[in-house]
PDB file of C-alpha atoms in Angstrom:
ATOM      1  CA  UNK Y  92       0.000   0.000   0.000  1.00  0.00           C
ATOM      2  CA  UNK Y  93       1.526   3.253  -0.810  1.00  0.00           C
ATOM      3  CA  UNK Y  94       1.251   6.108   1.527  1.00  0.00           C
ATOM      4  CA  UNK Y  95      -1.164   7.947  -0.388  1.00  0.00           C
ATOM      5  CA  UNK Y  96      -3.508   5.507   0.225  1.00  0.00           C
ATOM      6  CA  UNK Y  97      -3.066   4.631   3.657  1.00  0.00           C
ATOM      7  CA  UNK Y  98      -3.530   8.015   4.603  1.00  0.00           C
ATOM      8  CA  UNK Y  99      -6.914   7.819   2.714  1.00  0.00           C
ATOM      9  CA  UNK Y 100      -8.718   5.297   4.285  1.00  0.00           C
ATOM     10  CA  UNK Y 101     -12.305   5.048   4.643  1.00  0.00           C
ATOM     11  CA  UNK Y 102     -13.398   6.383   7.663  1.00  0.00           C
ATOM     12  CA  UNK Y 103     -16.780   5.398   8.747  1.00  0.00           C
ATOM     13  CA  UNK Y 104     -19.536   6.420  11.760  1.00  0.00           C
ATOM     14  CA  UNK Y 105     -19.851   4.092  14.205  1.00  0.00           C
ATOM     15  CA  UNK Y 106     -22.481   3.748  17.482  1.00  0.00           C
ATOM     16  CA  UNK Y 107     -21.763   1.877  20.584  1.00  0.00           C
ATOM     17  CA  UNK Y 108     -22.187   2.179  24.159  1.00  0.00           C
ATOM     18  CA  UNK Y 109     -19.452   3.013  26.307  1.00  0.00           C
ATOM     19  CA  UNK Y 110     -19.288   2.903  30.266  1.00  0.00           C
ATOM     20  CA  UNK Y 111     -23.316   3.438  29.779  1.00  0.00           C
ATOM     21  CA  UNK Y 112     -22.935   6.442  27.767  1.00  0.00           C
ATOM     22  CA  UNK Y 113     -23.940   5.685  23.934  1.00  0.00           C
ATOM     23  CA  UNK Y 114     -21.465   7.061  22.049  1.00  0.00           C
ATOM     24  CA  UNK Y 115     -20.457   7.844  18.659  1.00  0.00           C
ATOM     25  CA  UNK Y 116     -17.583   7.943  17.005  1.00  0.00           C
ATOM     26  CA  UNK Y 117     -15.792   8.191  12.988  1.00  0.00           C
ATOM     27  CA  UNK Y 118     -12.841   5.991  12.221  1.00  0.00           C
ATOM     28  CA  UNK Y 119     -11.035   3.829   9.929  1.00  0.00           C
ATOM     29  CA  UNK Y 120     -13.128   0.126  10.306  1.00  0.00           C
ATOM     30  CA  UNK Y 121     -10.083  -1.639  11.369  1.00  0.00           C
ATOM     31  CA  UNK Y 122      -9.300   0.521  14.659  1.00  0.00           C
ATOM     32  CA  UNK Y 123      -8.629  -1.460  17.235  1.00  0.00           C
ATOM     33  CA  UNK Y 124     -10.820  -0.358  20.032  1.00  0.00           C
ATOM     34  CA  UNK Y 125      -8.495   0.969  22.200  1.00  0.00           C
ATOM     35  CA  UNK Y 126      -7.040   3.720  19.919  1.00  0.00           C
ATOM     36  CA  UNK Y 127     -10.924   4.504  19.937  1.00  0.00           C
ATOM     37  CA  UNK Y 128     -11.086   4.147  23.845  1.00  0.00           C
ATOM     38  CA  UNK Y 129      -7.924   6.640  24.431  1.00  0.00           C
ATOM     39  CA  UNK Y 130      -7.544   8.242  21.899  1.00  0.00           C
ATOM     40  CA  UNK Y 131     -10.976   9.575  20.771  1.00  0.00           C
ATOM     41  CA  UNK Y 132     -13.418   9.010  24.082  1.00  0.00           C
ATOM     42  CA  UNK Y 133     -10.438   9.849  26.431  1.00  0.00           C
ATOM     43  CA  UNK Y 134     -10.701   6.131  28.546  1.00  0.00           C
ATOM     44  CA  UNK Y 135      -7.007   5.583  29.620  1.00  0.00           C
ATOM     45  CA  UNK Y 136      -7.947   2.529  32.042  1.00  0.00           C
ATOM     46  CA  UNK Y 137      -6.967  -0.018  29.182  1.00  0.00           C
ATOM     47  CA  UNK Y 138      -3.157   0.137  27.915  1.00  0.00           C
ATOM     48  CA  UNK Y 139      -1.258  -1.118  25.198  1.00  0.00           C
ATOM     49  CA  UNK Y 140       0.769  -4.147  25.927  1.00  0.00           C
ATOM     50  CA  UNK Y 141       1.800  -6.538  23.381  1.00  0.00           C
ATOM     51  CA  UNK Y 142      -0.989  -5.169  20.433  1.00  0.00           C
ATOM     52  CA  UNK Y 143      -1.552  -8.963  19.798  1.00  0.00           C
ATOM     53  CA  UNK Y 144      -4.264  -9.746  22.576  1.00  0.00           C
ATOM     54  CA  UNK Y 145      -1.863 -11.857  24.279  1.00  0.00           C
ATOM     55  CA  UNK Y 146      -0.677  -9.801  27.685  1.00  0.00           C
ATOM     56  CA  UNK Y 147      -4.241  -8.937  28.616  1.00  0.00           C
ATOM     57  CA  UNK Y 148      -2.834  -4.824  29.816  1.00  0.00           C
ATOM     58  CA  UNK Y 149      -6.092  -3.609  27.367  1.00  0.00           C
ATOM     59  CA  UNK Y 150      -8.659  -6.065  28.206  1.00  0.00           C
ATOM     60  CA  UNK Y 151     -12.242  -4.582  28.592  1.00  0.00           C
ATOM     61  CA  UNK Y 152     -15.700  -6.088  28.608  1.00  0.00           C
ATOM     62  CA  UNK Y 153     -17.703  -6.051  25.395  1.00  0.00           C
ATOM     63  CA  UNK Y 154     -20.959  -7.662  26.021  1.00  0.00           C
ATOM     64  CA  UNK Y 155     -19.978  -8.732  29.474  1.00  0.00           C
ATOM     65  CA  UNK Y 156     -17.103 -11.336  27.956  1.00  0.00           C
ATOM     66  CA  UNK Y 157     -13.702 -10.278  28.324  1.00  0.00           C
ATOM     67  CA  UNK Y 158     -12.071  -8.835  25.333  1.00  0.00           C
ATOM     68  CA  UNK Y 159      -8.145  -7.642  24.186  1.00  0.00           C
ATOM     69  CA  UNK Y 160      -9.667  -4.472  22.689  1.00  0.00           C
ATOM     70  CA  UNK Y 161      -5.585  -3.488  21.185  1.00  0.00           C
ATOM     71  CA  UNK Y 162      -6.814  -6.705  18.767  1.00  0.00           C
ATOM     72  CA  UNK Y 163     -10.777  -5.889  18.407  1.00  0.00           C
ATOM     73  CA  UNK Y 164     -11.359  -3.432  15.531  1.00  0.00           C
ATOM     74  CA  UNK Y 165     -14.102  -1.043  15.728  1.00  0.00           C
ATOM     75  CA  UNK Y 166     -16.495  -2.254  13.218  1.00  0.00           C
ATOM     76  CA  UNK Y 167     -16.986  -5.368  15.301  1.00  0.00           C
ATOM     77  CA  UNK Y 168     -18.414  -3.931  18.700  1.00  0.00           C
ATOM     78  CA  UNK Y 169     -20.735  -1.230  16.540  1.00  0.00           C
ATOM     79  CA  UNK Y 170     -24.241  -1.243  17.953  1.00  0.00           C
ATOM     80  CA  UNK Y 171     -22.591  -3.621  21.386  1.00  0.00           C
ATOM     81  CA  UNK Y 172     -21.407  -2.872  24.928  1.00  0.00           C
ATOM     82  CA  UNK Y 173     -18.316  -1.379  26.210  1.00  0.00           C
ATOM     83  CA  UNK Y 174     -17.208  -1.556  29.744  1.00  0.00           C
ATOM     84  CA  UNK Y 175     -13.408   0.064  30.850  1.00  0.00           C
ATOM     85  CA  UNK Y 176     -12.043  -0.166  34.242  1.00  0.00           C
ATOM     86  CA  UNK Y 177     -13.560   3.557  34.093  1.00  0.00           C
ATOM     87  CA  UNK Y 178     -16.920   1.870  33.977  1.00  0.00           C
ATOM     88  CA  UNK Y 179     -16.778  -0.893  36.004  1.00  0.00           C
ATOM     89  CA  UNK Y 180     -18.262   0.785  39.517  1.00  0.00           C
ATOM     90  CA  UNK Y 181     -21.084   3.779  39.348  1.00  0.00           C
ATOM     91  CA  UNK Y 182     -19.838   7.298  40.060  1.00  0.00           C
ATOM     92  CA  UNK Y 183     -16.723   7.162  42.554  1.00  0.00           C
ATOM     93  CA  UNK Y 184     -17.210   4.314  43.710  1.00  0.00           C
ATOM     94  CA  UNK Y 185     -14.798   1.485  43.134  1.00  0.00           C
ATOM     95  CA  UNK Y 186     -15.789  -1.899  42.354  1.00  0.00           C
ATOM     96  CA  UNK Y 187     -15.160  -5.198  44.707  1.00  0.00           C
ATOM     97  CA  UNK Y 188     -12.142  -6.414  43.216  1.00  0.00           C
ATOM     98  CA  UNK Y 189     -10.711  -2.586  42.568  1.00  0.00           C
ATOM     99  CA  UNK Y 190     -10.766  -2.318  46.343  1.00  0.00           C
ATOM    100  CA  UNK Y 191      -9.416  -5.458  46.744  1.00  0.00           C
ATOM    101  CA  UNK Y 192      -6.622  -4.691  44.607  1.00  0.00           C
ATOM    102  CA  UNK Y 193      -5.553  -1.607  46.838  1.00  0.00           C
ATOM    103  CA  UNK Y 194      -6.541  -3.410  50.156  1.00  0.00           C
ATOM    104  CA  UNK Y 195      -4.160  -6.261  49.019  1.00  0.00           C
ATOM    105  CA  UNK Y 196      -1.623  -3.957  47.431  1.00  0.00           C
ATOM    106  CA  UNK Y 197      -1.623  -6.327  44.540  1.00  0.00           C
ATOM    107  CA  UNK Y 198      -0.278  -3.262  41.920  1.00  0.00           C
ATOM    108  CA  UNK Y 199       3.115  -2.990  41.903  1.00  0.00           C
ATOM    109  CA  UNK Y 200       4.155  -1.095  38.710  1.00  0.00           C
ATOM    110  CA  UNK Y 201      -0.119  -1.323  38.380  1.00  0.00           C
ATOM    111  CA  UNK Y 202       0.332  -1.613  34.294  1.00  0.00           C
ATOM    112  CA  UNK Y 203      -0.959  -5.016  33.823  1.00  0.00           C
ATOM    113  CA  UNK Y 204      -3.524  -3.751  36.915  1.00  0.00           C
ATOM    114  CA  UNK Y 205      -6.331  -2.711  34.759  1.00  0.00           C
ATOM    115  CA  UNK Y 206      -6.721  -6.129  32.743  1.00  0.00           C
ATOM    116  CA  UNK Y 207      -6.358  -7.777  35.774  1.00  0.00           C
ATOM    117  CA  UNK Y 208      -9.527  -6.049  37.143  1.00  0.00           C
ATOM    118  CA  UNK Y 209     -11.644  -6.580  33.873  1.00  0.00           C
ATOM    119  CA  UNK Y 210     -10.760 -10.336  34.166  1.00  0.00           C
ATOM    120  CA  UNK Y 211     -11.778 -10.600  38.145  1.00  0.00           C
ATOM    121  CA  UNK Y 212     -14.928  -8.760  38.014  1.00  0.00           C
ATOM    122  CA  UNK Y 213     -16.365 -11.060  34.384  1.00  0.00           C
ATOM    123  CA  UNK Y 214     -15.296 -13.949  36.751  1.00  0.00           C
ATOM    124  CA  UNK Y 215     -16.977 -12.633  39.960  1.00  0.00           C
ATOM    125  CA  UNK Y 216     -19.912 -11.774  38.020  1.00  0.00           C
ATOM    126  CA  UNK Y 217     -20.047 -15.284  36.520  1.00  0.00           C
ATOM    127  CA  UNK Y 218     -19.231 -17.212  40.188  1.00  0.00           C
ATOM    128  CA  UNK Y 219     -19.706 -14.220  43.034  1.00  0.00           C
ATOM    129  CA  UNK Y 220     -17.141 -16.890  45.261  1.00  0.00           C
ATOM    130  CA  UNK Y 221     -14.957 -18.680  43.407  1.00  0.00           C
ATOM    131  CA  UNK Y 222     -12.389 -20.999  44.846  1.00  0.00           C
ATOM    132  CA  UNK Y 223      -8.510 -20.081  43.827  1.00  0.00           C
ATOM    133  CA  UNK Y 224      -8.112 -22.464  40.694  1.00  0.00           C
ATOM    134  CA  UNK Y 225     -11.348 -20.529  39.451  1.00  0.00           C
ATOM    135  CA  UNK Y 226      -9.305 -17.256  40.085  1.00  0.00           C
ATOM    136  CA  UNK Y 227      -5.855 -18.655  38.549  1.00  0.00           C
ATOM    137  CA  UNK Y 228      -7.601 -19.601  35.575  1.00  0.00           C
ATOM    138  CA  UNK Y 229      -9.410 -16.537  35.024  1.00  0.00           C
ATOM    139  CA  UNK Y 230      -6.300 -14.668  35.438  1.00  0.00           C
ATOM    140  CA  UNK Y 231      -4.268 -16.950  33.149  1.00  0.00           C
ATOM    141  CA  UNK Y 232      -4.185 -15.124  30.066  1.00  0.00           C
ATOM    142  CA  UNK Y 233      -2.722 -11.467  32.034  1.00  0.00           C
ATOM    143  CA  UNK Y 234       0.588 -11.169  32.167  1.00  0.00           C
ATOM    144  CA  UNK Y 235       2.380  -9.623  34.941  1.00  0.00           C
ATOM    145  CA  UNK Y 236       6.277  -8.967  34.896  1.00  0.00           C
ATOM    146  CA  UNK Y 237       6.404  -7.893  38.590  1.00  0.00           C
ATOM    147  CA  UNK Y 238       5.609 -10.879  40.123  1.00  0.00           C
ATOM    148  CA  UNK Y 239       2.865  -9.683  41.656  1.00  0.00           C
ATOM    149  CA  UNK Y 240       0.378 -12.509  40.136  1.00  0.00           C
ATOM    150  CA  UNK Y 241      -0.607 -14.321  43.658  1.00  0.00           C
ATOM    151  CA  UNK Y 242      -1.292 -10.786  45.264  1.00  0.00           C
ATOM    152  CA  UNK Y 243      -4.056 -10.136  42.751  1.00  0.00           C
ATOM    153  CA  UNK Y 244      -5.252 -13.819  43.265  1.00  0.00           C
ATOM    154  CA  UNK Y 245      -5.629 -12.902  46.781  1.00  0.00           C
ATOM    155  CA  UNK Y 246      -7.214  -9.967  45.449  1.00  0.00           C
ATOM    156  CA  UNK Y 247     -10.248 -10.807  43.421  1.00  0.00           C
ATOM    157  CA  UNK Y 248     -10.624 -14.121  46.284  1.00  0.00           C
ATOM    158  CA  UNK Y 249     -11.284 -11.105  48.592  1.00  0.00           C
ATOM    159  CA  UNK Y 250     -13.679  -9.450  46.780  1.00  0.00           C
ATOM    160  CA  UNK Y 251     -15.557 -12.307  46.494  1.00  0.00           C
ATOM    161  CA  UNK Y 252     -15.717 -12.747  50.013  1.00  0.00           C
ATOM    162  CA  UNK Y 253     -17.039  -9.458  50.137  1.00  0.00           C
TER     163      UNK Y 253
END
């Protein structure tokens, strides 16, 4: 592709609801949803990790599943539901397993943190107390390079004591 025409892609309108809030934005189909998330709606809860939906730093809920949204292109979630850490609790609050993480101090350099969350609250919405294998293996596909992995076990196990 010459530069010419990647600098003149289609760019398309596209409606989806975001944190609650429907919301509407115009980009290239192929966006991956979290260029859309941070750089056009302002949402910088999910981060770039690997940008192959591997490391699980920009996982978010789409329909309630868990979703790599650095590997997700826009045209797919048009019309669907988009939850960030932003949106997890209402207002100020925090959600169960956000307060867990900071009661448990399971965020050490905190960038895998967010994914982490997404992936403890599908699970504790799926199984409100689930034992720890249920919590490993929700938690398998985030990476963290800290070492700080059994900390956020303990984590989401706490908020499902809650």
């Amino acid at each position: 592709m010459s530069e010419r025409e990647g600098s003149q892609r289609e760019r398309t309108q596209f409606a989806l609801t975001v944190n609650g809030e429907r919301r509407e934005v115009e980009a290239d189909p192929d966006t991956p949803l979290l260029y859309v998330l941070r750089n056009d709606l302002g949402l910088m809860g999910a981060r770039f990790g690997c940008g192959l939906g591997i490391c699980g730093a920009c996982f978010v809920h789409v329909d309630g599943a868990v979703v790599a949204s650095c590997d997700t292109p826009l045209w797919s979630v048009e019309g669907r539901t988009v939850v960030t850490v932003e949106g997890l609790a209402p207002g100020d609050a925090l959600h169960p397993v956000q307060q867990a993480v900071l009661d448990e101090q399971a965020a050490q350099c905190a960038y895998c943190v967010t994914g982490v969350i997404m992936s403890g609250a599908a699970l504790l919405a799926r199984t409100p107390k689930p034992d720890e294998a249920a919590v490993v293996g929700a938690l398998e596909r985030n990476l963290c390079r800290c070492g700080a992995h059994g900390r956020m076990v303990r984590a989401v196990l706490r908020a499902g004591d809650g």
